[in-house]
């Protein structure tokens, strides 16, 4: 059996005589009671009275209730205000202050004002000092007190004052002796209270220095935490019944990292998908925000559906949450794909419901019905309501969504559910103000309340205790490691309250206002810890990023210890598996009788770049939905320009009519065409196409089109024969579906295929044995036309030009016949023969299932990085083939 974490011997006589033991926190009080119980068992007692051991705040609560029971007049004049209600009152006070600075936000200063007033009360700073030296804070305090009186509320400090008066006036009888444990200091208000409550006040005496106290310097914070975890596990293995402590001054910030490090050493498989959620095999004193727990976070996320729009990621998180509705994984995945395909950063909630309903068809899945019921409940509410009415709505909406889900909750999730129910009861306290608020404010207060609440799962006692600086005070260990012993934290730098003058704070000795006091406090804290275990290790980091750190002067003279002297754990988390080498250059050959493929000309592009990626995209269906962007995505801008050009040429039809138009009529045509195109896009993207955005796009597109048509005027005569021509055909045995942007007819019955490009373009990407952009060559080979030229039409702000090849020079501005550069076929006919041969070869590769992970160009890997978790290119050994890019 592990020994208790508190040495009961110094308190044994006091407890036996009925002395009151008050501690700085609930953890220490619990450990003292546990130690007393174990001592009674060891002495042979079968039962014993509960010792008078309480955390100070818990004891104050009990004394307050006694005052109420005894009819103490002052105690019946008001009810202690809850933390959430107090914060709301401060927000009202600051919001109503007409003289406050214009840039001051009530929500941001409410918490600071509340803390400032608590400090004023606990350190007993007189009102006249505040009136003279802190007029802004005093104005707020005066109004806050008036609000408390209006609602018959009192603060925690008011409660302490009333309890002190009850002792002084004899309503409460003082005890003979109060023994304080774990306090580094006490505010004057509480010290006066305890002096009135006891005939004798004693404090826990600090022990001497441990037998083995050593310091160690480590490179950075990460190495410091890793070595502390390794040391703790090694000590546990050598002494399973020992008490091991790790004190981390900034534990709330580092909690997740520390838990991960210790779990990986004590439970190597804890993060495997098949492992159930469980409490860690060690105790962490720092909890997490209730709003960050999976169950409560899902409830808060679902309630945001009351807003008109949400970020796309929030909708995707909802679809992947197991805590609501029926768990139809395929349906949810389809709905997510539909949402992502829309590429909107903040879709409407109505769009979410619509896409989910479309994914359900033709099935009758109730998820969309649940969402409709959720929305109906919201619409039935008035614009403003009391908090209790909003709470009824929130509960009803979560019920309609089936929260917290179909599956049974594990132990930790059940505890989260209990905390959530308690939080909702606290939320009802906001009704004490008797005000009506809008839905957004009701949601904000619920989120704020959940964020402020701390969740700490109940766990069994464990040998390893990970504690914050204050939580570890007064406890005893066999082995103790204290991190962060650098000169930034020991002593703490001063951090005066910003709403009170520094001189006033120093006059009354408030926390973090005086460097001399911080030095005394740090010295006392360290002295207590040095006597808390026979073995104490003090560690500090040498660097915080690029900033060098120094050890605290408080540990100067402590003997150093090297890394090699630290004990090592025998935990080996490495798993060695004999891997079987499997040849996988080929997948199953393509069977078009049993398998349908899509992708059009993209099959050839991807097969040329990386055969495996082509197999994954076109046969396995692996693809990355478009990423939402601010404004229009590049592909949307391209489609919009395509739309304008198509509309223009459907009216112009040929160069002759273009040349016949004067400048003003042509400009009017351009502007009208752009306006028509934007009007149709407005229906698709009303969230984006507001008046300002439409004006900017109108100007941008009109300028691009004007410059482009100026270039079209310089061409030899032509007529537009086809626009957005759909083509469903077959090439080398592969079914293809494509759309040709434009086909022009020239004199002599020649044809030109044109493809618009709004980004970068180069005809060089059509060449070689594995062309990077085979789209236009395929258009030519499959068109069935007598094509004499093939060209990109690059239309963007930086360039307007034709890029490609022609049968003869001069057929289009900038186009020439092939053969003028090294690596090009010698003529137009040879170029066509090369395309036929190369593209037919790529088709045969694809049909045969040829799919090695080989990148034949840098861009093939760069622009398909999303497939690397599937192709595992980073794990491959670089090959030696000269024509390939090493993955």
mmCIF file of C-alpha atoms in Angstrom, residues 500-777:
data_model
loop_
_atom_site.group_PDB
_atom_site.id
_atom_site.type_symbol
_atom_site.label_atom_id
_atom_site.label_comp_id
_atom_site.label_asym_id
_atom_site.label_seq_id
_atom_site.Cartn_x
_atom_site.Cartn_y
_atom_site.Cartn_z
ATOM 1 C CA UNK A 500 -4.889 50.211 -9.750
ATOM 2 C CA UNK A 501 -1.890 52.545 -9.312
ATOM 3 C CA UNK A 502 1.305 50.609 -8.609
ATOM 4 C CA UNK A 503 2.129 52.802 -5.610
ATOM 5 C CA UNK A 504 -1.255 52.017 -4.080
ATOM 6 C CA UNK A 505 -0.753 48.304 -4.619
ATOM 7 C CA UNK A 506 2.666 48.366 -2.986
ATOM 8 C CA UNK A 507 1.342 50.384 -0.067
ATOM 9 C CA UNK A 508 -1.184 47.642 0.717
ATOM 10 C CA UNK A 509 1.013 44.710 -0.272
ATOM 11 C CA UNK A 510 -1.115 43.258 -3.087
ATOM 12 C CA UNK A 511 0.235 40.252 -5.059
ATOM 13 C CA UNK A 512 2.751 40.675 -7.896
ATOM 14 C CA UNK A 513 3.307 44.347 -7.159
ATOM 15 C CA UNK A 514 6.559 44.283 -5.169
ATOM 16 C CA UNK A 515 9.761 42.501 -6.290
ATOM 17 C CA UNK A 516 11.020 42.147 -2.700
ATOM 18 C CA UNK A 517 7.834 40.367 -1.680
ATOM 19 C CA UNK A 518 8.008 38.058 -4.710
ATOM 20 C CA UNK A 519 11.542 37.110 -3.715
ATOM 21 C CA UNK A 520 10.420 36.310 -0.168
ATOM 22 C CA UNK A 521 7.480 34.280 -1.499
ATOM 23 C CA UNK A 522 9.641 32.307 -3.942
ATOM 24 C CA UNK A 523 12.171 31.594 -1.209
ATOM 25 C CA UNK A 524 9.454 30.308 1.116
ATOM 26 C CA UNK A 525 7.921 28.154 -1.621
ATOM 27 C CA UNK A 526 11.255 26.625 -2.546
ATOM 28 C CA UNK A 527 12.126 25.985 1.087
ATOM 29 C CA UNK A 528 8.895 24.062 1.475
ATOM 30 C CA UNK A 529 9.573 21.946 -1.580
ATOM 31 C CA UNK A 530 13.189 21.235 -0.665
ATOM 32 C CA UNK A 531 11.934 19.553 2.492
ATOM 33 C CA UNK A 532 9.100 17.705 0.733
ATOM 34 C CA UNK A 533 11.138 14.606 -0.258
ATOM 35 C CA UNK A 534 14.464 12.893 0.498
ATOM 36 C CA UNK A 535 15.371 13.253 -3.193
ATOM 37 C CA UNK A 536 14.696 16.558 -4.956
ATOM 38 C CA UNK A 537 15.780 17.434 -8.487
ATOM 39 C CA UNK A 538 15.593 21.042 -9.662
ATOM 40 C CA UNK A 539 15.682 21.498 -13.431
ATOM 41 C CA UNK A 540 15.728 24.457 -15.768
ATOM 42 C CA UNK A 541 15.913 25.021 -19.517
ATOM 43 C CA UNK A 542 18.913 26.671 -21.066
ATOM 44 C CA UNK A 543 16.926 28.056 -24.021
ATOM 45 C CA UNK A 544 13.422 29.246 -24.762
ATOM 46 C CA UNK A 545 13.514 29.257 -28.546
ATOM 47 C CA UNK A 546 16.470 31.506 -29.373
ATOM 48 C CA UNK A 547 16.473 33.189 -25.964
ATOM 49 C CA UNK A 548 19.092 31.887 -23.497
ATOM 50 C CA UNK A 549 17.964 31.301 -19.909
ATOM 51 C CA UNK A 550 19.842 31.296 -16.627
ATOM 52 C CA UNK A 551 19.219 29.261 -13.476
ATOM 53 C CA UNK A 552 17.521 31.050 -10.621
ATOM 54 C CA UNK A 553 19.796 32.551 -7.996
ATOM 55 C CA UNK A 554 17.711 30.653 -5.441
ATOM 56 C CA UNK A 555 19.314 27.347 -6.473
ATOM 57 C CA UNK A 556 22.861 28.666 -6.585
ATOM 58 C CA UNK A 557 25.169 26.318 -4.719
ATOM 59 C CA UNK A 558 22.985 23.263 -5.321
ATOM 60 C CA UNK A 559 25.068 20.317 -6.497
ATOM 61 C CA UNK A 560 24.651 19.555 -10.206
ATOM 62 C CA UNK A 561 23.657 16.222 -11.699
ATOM 63 C CA UNK A 562 24.318 15.104 -15.272
ATOM 64 C CA UNK A 563 21.963 13.333 -17.646
ATOM 65 C CA UNK A 564 24.006 10.142 -17.389
ATOM 66 C CA UNK A 565 23.412 10.046 -13.639
ATOM 67 C CA UNK A 566 19.631 10.073 -13.983
ATOM 68 C CA UNK A 567 17.993 6.653 -13.658
ATOM 69 C CA UNK A 568 16.680 5.169 -16.891
ATOM 70 C CA UNK A 569 13.382 3.349 -17.246
ATOM 71 C CA UNK A 570 13.271 -0.124 -18.704
ATOM 72 C CA UNK A 571 10.155 0.677 -20.723
ATOM 73 C CA UNK A 572 10.732 -0.161 -24.369
ATOM 74 C CA UNK A 573 7.899 1.100 -26.539
ATOM 75 C CA UNK A 574 9.553 0.140 -29.838
ATOM 76 C CA UNK A 575 7.758 -2.593 -31.741
ATOM 77 C CA UNK A 576 9.831 -4.533 -34.248
ATOM 78 C CA UNK A 577 7.843 -6.118 -37.040
ATOM 79 C CA UNK A 578 9.256 -8.210 -39.843
ATOM 80 C CA UNK A 579 8.034 -6.556 -43.011
ATOM 81 C CA UNK A 580 7.207 -8.574 -46.088
ATOM 82 C CA UNK A 581 8.329 -7.091 -49.384
ATOM 83 C CA UNK A 582 5.473 -7.161 -51.895
ATOM 84 C CA UNK A 583 5.890 -6.170 -55.530
ATOM 85 C CA UNK A 584 3.169 -3.651 -56.266
ATOM 86 C CA UNK A 585 4.116 -1.913 -59.516
ATOM 87 C CA UNK A 586 0.933 -3.251 -61.069
ATOM 88 C CA UNK A 587 -2.620 -3.162 -59.834
ATOM 89 C CA UNK A 588 -5.463 -5.136 -61.367
ATOM 90 C CA UNK A 589 -5.881 -4.470 -65.107
ATOM 91 C CA UNK A 590 -8.765 -2.189 -66.003
ATOM 92 C CA UNK A 591 -11.984 -4.083 -66.774
ATOM 93 C CA UNK A 592 -14.455 -1.651 -68.308
ATOM 94 C CA UNK A 593 -17.221 -4.274 -68.111
ATOM 95 C CA UNK A 594 -17.108 -4.169 -64.326
ATOM 96 C CA UNK A 595 -15.522 -0.814 -63.590
ATOM 97 C CA UNK A 596 -16.454 2.706 -64.631
ATOM 98 C CA UNK A 597 -13.861 5.448 -64.672
ATOM 99 C CA UNK A 598 -14.038 9.186 -64.939
ATOM 100 C CA UNK A 599 -11.602 12.000 -65.216
ATOM 101 C CA UNK A 600 -11.323 12.587 -68.946
ATOM 102 C CA UNK A 601 -7.982 13.951 -70.077
ATOM 103 C CA UNK A 602 -6.813 14.025 -66.450
ATOM 104 C CA UNK A 603 -6.131 10.270 -66.712
ATOM 105 C CA UNK A 604 -3.300 10.948 -69.162
ATOM 106 C CA UNK A 605 -1.912 13.875 -67.187
ATOM 107 C CA UNK A 606 -1.776 11.911 -63.952
ATOM 108 C CA UNK A 607 -0.442 8.733 -65.594
ATOM 109 C CA UNK A 608 2.359 10.775 -67.132
ATOM 110 C CA UNK A 609 3.224 12.437 -63.816
ATOM 111 C CA UNK A 610 2.895 9.515 -61.384
ATOM 112 C CA UNK A 611 1.209 6.225 -62.370
ATOM 113 C CA UNK A 612 0.221 5.378 -58.796
ATOM 114 C CA UNK A 613 -1.521 8.696 -58.341
ATOM 115 C CA UNK A 614 -3.441 8.129 -61.581
ATOM 116 C CA UNK A 615 -4.536 4.724 -60.264
ATOM 117 C CA UNK A 616 -5.541 6.254 -56.904
ATOM 118 C CA UNK A 617 -7.479 9.159 -58.408
ATOM 119 C CA UNK A 618 -9.251 7.537 -61.330
ATOM 120 C CA UNK A 619 -9.741 3.982 -60.088
ATOM 121 C CA UNK A 620 -9.848 4.326 -56.313
ATOM 122 C CA UNK A 621 -11.629 7.683 -56.250
ATOM 123 C CA UNK A 622 -8.991 9.486 -54.157
ATOM 124 C CA UNK A 623 -9.335 13.216 -54.536
ATOM 125 C CA UNK A 624 -9.000 16.343 -52.453
ATOM 126 C CA UNK A 625 -12.027 18.636 -52.326
ATOM 127 C CA UNK A 626 -11.243 22.276 -53.148
ATOM 128 C CA UNK A 627 -10.065 24.464 -50.295
ATOM 129 C CA UNK A 628 -12.288 27.424 -49.411
ATOM 130 C CA UNK A 629 -10.690 30.773 -50.100
ATOM 131 C CA UNK A 630 -11.388 34.418 -49.444
ATOM 132 C CA UNK A 631 -13.303 35.687 -52.427
ATOM 133 C CA UNK A 632 -13.352 33.599 -55.567
ATOM 134 C CA UNK A 633 -10.998 30.640 -55.850
ATOM 135 C CA UNK A 634 -8.627 30.697 -58.876
ATOM 136 C CA UNK A 635 -10.706 28.063 -60.673
ATOM 137 C CA UNK A 636 -13.863 30.091 -60.039
ATOM 138 C CA UNK A 637 -12.219 33.191 -61.498
ATOM 139 C CA UNK A 638 -11.273 31.122 -64.523
ATOM 140 C CA UNK A 639 -14.811 29.817 -64.944
ATOM 141 C CA UNK A 640 -16.224 33.317 -64.656
ATOM 142 C CA UNK A 641 -13.900 34.584 -67.391
ATOM 143 C CA UNK A 642 -14.789 31.562 -69.555
ATOM 144 C CA UNK A 643 -18.449 32.429 -69.095
ATOM 145 C CA UNK A 644 -17.876 36.017 -70.233
ATOM 146 C CA UNK A 645 -15.856 34.976 -73.280
ATOM 147 C CA UNK A 646 -18.462 32.426 -74.301
ATOM 148 C CA UNK A 647 -21.242 35.002 -74.016
ATOM 149 C CA UNK A 648 -19.214 37.533 -76.049
ATOM 150 C CA UNK A 649 -18.424 35.231 -78.941
ATOM 151 C CA UNK A 650 -21.956 33.884 -79.124
ATOM 152 C CA UNK A 651 -22.926 37.442 -80.017
ATOM 153 C CA UNK A 652 -19.887 38.427 -82.123
ATOM 154 C CA UNK A 653 -19.528 35.067 -83.944
ATOM 155 C CA UNK A 654 -16.585 36.208 -86.091
ATOM 156 C CA UNK A 655 -13.771 38.678 -86.407
ATOM 157 C CA UNK A 656 -15.606 40.680 -89.047
ATOM 158 C CA UNK A 657 -18.330 41.719 -86.610
ATOM 159 C CA UNK A 658 -15.701 42.437 -83.955
ATOM 160 C CA UNK A 659 -13.891 44.816 -86.303
ATOM 161 C CA UNK A 660 -17.138 46.412 -87.405
ATOM 162 C CA UNK A 661 -18.011 47.575 -83.890
ATOM 163 C CA UNK A 662 -16.803 50.973 -82.807
ATOM 164 C CA UNK A 663 -14.990 51.482 -79.542
ATOM 165 C CA UNK A 664 -18.015 52.694 -77.584
ATOM 166 C CA UNK A 665 -20.452 50.007 -78.796
ATOM 167 C CA UNK A 666 -17.823 47.339 -78.122
ATOM 168 C CA UNK A 667 -17.252 48.645 -74.627
ATOM 169 C CA UNK A 668 -21.000 48.662 -73.993
ATOM 170 C CA UNK A 669 -21.215 45.063 -75.226
ATOM 171 C CA UNK A 670 -18.391 44.027 -72.931
ATOM 172 C CA UNK A 671 -19.922 45.719 -69.899
ATOM 173 C CA UNK A 672 -23.363 44.237 -70.593
ATOM 174 C CA UNK A 673 -21.860 40.765 -71.070
ATOM 175 C CA UNK A 674 -19.969 40.978 -67.786
ATOM 176 C CA UNK A 675 -23.075 42.220 -65.966
ATOM 177 C CA UNK A 676 -25.123 39.301 -67.307
ATOM 178 C CA UNK A 677 -22.477 36.801 -66.255
ATOM 179 C CA UNK A 678 -22.179 38.292 -62.781
ATOM 180 C CA UNK A 679 -25.952 38.248 -62.400
ATOM 181 C CA UNK A 680 -26.026 34.485 -62.940
ATOM 182 C CA UNK A 681 -23.171 33.969 -60.477
ATOM 183 C CA UNK A 682 -24.980 36.089 -57.910
ATOM 184 C CA UNK A 683 -27.626 33.374 -57.662
ATOM 185 C CA UNK A 684 -24.951 30.763 -56.918
ATOM 186 C CA UNK A 685 -22.856 32.816 -54.495
ATOM 187 C CA UNK A 686 -25.075 35.417 -52.798
ATOM 188 C CA UNK A 687 -22.724 35.294 -49.791
ATOM 189 C CA UNK A 688 -19.905 36.718 -51.879
ATOM 190 C CA UNK A 689 -21.371 38.796 -54.672
ATOM 191 C CA UNK A 690 -22.302 41.915 -52.778
ATOM 192 C CA UNK A 691 -22.420 45.364 -54.437
ATOM 193 C CA UNK A 692 -18.788 46.210 -53.690
ATOM 194 C CA UNK A 693 -17.477 42.843 -54.866
ATOM 195 C CA UNK A 694 -19.600 42.946 -58.041
ATOM 196 C CA UNK A 695 -18.212 46.409 -58.831
ATOM 197 C CA UNK A 696 -14.623 45.224 -58.482
ATOM 198 C CA UNK A 697 -15.235 42.127 -60.624
ATOM 199 C CA UNK A 698 -17.061 44.203 -63.252
ATOM 200 C CA UNK A 699 -14.037 46.451 -63.603
ATOM 201 C CA UNK A 700 -11.517 43.587 -63.596
ATOM 202 C CA UNK A 701 -13.323 41.478 -66.182
ATOM 203 C CA UNK A 702 -14.152 44.392 -68.474
ATOM 204 C CA UNK A 703 -10.503 45.414 -68.591
ATOM 205 C CA UNK A 704 -9.318 41.858 -69.292
ATOM 206 C CA UNK A 705 -11.857 41.377 -72.066
ATOM 207 C CA UNK A 706 -11.032 44.721 -73.692
ATOM 208 C CA UNK A 707 -7.340 43.881 -73.819
ATOM 209 C CA UNK A 708 -8.015 40.391 -75.112
ATOM 210 C CA UNK A 709 -10.311 41.511 -77.911
ATOM 211 C CA UNK A 710 -7.668 44.007 -78.970
ATOM 212 C CA UNK A 711 -5.359 41.023 -79.566
ATOM 213 C CA UNK A 712 -8.095 39.082 -81.389
ATOM 214 C CA UNK A 713 -8.386 42.019 -83.847
ATOM 215 C CA UNK A 714 -4.778 41.475 -84.975
ATOM 216 C CA UNK A 715 -5.383 37.879 -86.134
ATOM 217 C CA UNK A 716 -5.963 36.788 -89.691
ATOM 218 C CA UNK A 717 -9.704 36.494 -90.455
ATOM 219 C CA UNK A 718 -11.538 33.813 -88.488
ATOM 220 C CA UNK A 719 -14.977 32.676 -87.462
ATOM 221 C CA UNK A 720 -15.987 30.994 -84.206
ATOM 222 C CA UNK A 721 -17.450 27.589 -85.104
ATOM 223 C CA UNK A 722 -17.941 26.052 -81.658
ATOM 224 C CA UNK A 723 -17.990 27.200 -78.033
ATOM 225 C CA UNK A 724 -17.834 24.880 -75.011
ATOM 226 C CA UNK A 725 -18.217 21.921 -77.382
ATOM 227 C CA UNK A 726 -18.982 18.713 -75.478
ATOM 228 C CA UNK A 727 -17.258 15.601 -76.814
ATOM 229 C CA UNK A 728 -17.849 12.057 -75.667
ATOM 230 C CA UNK A 729 -15.502 9.694 -77.418
ATOM 231 C CA UNK A 730 -12.861 7.019 -76.968
ATOM 232 C CA UNK A 731 -9.090 7.098 -77.252
ATOM 233 C CA UNK A 732 -6.906 3.997 -77.230
ATOM 234 C CA UNK A 733 -9.695 2.043 -75.607
ATOM 235 C CA UNK A 734 -10.409 4.552 -72.843
ATOM 236 C CA UNK A 735 -13.796 6.316 -72.746
ATOM 237 C CA UNK A 736 -13.322 10.089 -72.593
ATOM 238 C CA UNK A 737 -15.656 12.966 -71.932
ATOM 239 C CA UNK A 738 -14.300 16.446 -72.601
ATOM 240 C CA UNK A 739 -15.374 20.002 -73.357
ATOM 241 C CA UNK A 740 -13.442 22.066 -75.897
ATOM 242 C CA UNK A 741 -13.469 25.759 -75.031
ATOM 243 C CA UNK A 742 -13.446 27.036 -78.602
ATOM 244 C CA UNK A 743 -12.911 25.979 -82.216
ATOM 245 C CA UNK A 744 -12.193 28.669 -84.797
ATOM 246 C CA UNK A 745 -12.445 28.295 -88.559
ATOM 247 C CA UNK A 746 -9.802 29.910 -90.785
ATOM 248 C CA UNK A 747 -9.583 30.544 -94.485
ATOM 249 C CA UNK A 748 -9.009 27.393 -96.490
ATOM 250 C CA UNK A 749 -11.232 25.282 -94.223
ATOM 251 C CA UNK A 750 -8.589 25.072 -91.501
ATOM 252 C CA UNK A 751 -9.486 24.707 -87.821
ATOM 253 C CA UNK A 752 -7.872 26.087 -84.636
ATOM 254 C CA UNK A 753 -8.547 24.615 -81.183
ATOM 255 C CA UNK A 754 -8.242 27.212 -78.428
ATOM 256 C CA UNK A 755 -8.230 26.633 -74.672
ATOM 257 C CA UNK A 756 -8.491 29.601 -72.306
ATOM 258 C CA UNK A 757 -5.958 29.880 -69.483
ATOM 259 C CA UNK A 758 -6.160 32.472 -66.735
ATOM 260 C CA UNK A 759 -2.972 31.268 -65.009
ATOM 261 C CA UNK A 760 0.461 30.322 -66.285
ATOM 262 C CA UNK A 761 0.689 28.348 -69.538
ATOM 263 C CA UNK A 762 3.365 26.810 -71.740
ATOM 264 C CA UNK A 763 3.154 24.714 -74.892
ATOM 265 C CA UNK A 764 6.386 22.979 -73.853
ATOM 266 C CA UNK A 765 4.275 20.921 -71.428
ATOM 267 C CA UNK A 766 2.703 19.168 -74.419
ATOM 268 C CA UNK A 767 6.021 17.630 -75.470
ATOM 269 C CA UNK A 768 8.165 14.698 -74.383
ATOM 270 C CA UNK A 769 7.448 11.072 -73.598
ATOM 271 C CA UNK A 770 5.405 11.994 -70.543
ATOM 272 C CA UNK A 771 3.765 15.373 -71.279
ATOM 273 C CA UNK A 772 2.702 17.384 -68.236
ATOM 274 C CA UNK A 773 -0.348 18.938 -69.972
ATOM 275 C CA UNK A 774 -1.749 16.477 -72.563
ATOM 276 C CA UNK A 775 -5.247 18.005 -72.570
ATOM 277 C CA UNK A 776 -5.031 19.999 -75.823
ATOM 278 C CA UNK A 777 -3.208 17.274 -77.799
#
